[in-house]
PDB file of C-alpha atoms in Angstrom:
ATOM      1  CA  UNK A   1     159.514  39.254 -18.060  1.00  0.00           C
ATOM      2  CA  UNK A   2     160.291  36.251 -16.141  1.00  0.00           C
ATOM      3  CA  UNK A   3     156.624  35.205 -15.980  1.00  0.00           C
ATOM      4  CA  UNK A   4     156.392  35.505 -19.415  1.00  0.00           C
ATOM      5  CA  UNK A   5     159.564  33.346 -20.204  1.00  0.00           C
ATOM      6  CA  UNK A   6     157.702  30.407 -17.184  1.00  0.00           C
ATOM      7  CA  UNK A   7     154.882  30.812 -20.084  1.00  0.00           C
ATOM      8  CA  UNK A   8     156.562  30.194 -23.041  1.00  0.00           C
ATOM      9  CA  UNK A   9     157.999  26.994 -21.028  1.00  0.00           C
ATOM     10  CA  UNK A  10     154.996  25.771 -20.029  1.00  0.00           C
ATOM     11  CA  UNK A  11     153.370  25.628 -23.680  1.00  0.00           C
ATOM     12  CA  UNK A  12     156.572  23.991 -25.082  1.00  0.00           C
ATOM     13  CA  UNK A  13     156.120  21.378 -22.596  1.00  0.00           C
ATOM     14  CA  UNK A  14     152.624  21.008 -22.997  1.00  0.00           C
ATOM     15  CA  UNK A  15     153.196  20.994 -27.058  1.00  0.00           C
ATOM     16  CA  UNK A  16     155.695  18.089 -26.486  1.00  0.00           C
ATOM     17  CA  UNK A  17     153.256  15.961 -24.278  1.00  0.00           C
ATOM     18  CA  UNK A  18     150.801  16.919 -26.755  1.00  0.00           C
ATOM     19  CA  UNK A  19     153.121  15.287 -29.922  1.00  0.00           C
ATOM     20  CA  UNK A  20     153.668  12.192 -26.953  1.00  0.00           C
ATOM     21  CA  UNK A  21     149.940  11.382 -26.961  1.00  0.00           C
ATOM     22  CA  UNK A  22     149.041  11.761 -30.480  1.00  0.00           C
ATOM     23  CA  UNK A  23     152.197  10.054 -31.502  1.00  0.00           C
ATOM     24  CA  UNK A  24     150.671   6.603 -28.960  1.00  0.00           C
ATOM     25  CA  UNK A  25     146.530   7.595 -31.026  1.00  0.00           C
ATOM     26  CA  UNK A  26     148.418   7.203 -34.541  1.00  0.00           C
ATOM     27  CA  UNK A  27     150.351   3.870 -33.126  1.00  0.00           C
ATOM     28  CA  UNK A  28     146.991   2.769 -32.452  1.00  0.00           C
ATOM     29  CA  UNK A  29     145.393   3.679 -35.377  1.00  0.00           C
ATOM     30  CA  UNK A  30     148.072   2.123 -37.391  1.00  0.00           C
ATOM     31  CA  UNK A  31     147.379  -0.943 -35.662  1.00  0.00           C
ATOM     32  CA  UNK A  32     144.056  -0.752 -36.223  1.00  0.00           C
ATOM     33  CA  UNK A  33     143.821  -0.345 -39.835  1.00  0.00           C
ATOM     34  CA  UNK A  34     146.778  -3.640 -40.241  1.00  0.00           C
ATOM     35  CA  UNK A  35     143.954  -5.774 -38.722  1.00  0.00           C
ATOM     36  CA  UNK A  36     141.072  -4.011 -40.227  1.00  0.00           C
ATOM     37  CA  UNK A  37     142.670  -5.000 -43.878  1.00  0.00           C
ATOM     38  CA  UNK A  38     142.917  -8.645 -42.668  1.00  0.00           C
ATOM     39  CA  UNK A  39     139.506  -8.820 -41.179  1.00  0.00           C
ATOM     40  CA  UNK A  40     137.098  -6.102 -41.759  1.00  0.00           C
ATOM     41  CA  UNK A  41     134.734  -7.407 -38.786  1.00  0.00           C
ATOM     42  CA  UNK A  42     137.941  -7.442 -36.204  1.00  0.00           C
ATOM     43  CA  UNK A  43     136.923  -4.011 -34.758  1.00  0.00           C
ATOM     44  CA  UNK A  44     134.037  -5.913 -33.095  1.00  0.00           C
ATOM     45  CA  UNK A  45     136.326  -8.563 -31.930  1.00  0.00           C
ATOM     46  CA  UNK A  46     139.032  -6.465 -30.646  1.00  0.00           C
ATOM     47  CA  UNK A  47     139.059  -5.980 -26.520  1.00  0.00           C
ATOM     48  CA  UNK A  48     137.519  -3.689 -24.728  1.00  0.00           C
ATOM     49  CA  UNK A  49     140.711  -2.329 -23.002  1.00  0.00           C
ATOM     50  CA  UNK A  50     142.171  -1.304 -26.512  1.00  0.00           C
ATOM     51  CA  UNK A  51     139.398   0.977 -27.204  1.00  0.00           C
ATOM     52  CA  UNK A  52     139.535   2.372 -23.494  1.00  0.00           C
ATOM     53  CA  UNK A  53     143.278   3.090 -23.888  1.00  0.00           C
ATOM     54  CA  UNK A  54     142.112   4.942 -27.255  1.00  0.00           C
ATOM     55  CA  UNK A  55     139.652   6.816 -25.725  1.00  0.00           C
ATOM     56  CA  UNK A  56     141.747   8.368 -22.627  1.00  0.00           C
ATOM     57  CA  UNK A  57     144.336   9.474 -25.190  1.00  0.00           C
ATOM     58  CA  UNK A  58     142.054  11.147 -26.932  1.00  0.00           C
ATOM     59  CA  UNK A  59     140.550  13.021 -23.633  1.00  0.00           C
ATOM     60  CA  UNK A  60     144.431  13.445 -22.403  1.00  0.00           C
ATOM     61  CA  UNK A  61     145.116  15.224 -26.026  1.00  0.00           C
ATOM     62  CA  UNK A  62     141.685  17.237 -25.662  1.00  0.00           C
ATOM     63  CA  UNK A  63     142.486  18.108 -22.404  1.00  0.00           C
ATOM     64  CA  UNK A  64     146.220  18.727 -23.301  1.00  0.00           C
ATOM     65  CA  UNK A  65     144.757  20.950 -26.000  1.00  0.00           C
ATOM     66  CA  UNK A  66     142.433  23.022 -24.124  1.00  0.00           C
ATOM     67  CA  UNK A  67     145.459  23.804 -21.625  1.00  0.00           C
ATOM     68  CA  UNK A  68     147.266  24.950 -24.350  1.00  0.00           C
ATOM     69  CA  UNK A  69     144.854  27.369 -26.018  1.00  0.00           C
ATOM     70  CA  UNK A  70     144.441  28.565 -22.078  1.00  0.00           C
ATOM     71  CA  UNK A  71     148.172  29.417 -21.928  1.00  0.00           C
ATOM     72  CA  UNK A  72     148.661  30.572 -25.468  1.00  0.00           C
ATOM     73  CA  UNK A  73     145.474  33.503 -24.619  1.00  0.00           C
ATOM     74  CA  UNK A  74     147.624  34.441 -21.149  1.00  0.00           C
ATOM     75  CA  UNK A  75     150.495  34.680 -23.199  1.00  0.00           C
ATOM     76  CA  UNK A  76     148.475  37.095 -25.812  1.00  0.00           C
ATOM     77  CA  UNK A  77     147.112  39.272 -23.277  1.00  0.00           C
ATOM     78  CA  UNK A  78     151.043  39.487 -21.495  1.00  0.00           C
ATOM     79  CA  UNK A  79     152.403  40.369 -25.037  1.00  0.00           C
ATOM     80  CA  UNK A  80     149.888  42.929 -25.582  1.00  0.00           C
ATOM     81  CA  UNK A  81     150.176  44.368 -22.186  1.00  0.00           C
ATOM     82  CA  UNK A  82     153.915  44.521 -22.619  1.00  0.00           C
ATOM     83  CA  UNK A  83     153.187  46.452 -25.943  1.00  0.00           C
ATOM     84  CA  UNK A  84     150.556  48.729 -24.531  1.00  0.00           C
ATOM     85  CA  UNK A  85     153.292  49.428 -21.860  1.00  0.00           C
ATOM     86  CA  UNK A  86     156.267  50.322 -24.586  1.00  0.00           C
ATOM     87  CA  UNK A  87     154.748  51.677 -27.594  1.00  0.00           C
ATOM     88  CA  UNK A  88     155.731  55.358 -27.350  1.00  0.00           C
ATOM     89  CA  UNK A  89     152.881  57.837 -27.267  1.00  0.00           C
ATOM     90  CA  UNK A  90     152.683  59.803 -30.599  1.00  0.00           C
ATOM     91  CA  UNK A  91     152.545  63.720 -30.040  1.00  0.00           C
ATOM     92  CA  UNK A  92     149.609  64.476 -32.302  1.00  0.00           C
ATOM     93  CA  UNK A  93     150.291  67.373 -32.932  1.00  0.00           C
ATOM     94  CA  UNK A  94     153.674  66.791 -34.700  1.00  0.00           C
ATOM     95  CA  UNK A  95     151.873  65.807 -37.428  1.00  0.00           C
TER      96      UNK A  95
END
């Protein structure tokens, strides 16, 4: 159905904003861990923005994620409501 299809759409888009997100955490944490080697007390010294940006990514991914899951139980339920509709009835007592 064409609902179904708008589904599938929306949780490839939300899978590739998903990868966008976590791809700009790992940049971070990459960064992170080059200083960290060089000066294992430059966490402390690092500015407070940086560890804001970190943090909203994280709630974007989270929040990403939990849209996902969402969309990924609607598209369960259509899947098994399409099934319910089309499996054929078995005469029981052909058997």
């Amino acid at each position: 159905s064409t609902s179904f299809v708008k589904q599938l759409a929306e949780l490839e888009r939300l899978k590739k904003e998903q990868d966008g997100v976590i791809r700009k955490i790992n940049k971070i944490h990459s960064k992170l861990r080059e200083s960290l080697k060089e000066d294992p007390d430059r966490a402390a010294k690092l500015p407070e923005k940086l560890w804001k940006t970190l943090k909203n990514f994280y709630e974007e991914a989270s929040s990403l994620a939990q849209q996902e899951e969402r969309l990924a139980k609607e598209c369960v339920r259509s899947v098994d409501t399409k099934n319910v509709i089309e499996t054929p009835r078995v005469n029981s007592r052909a058997r």
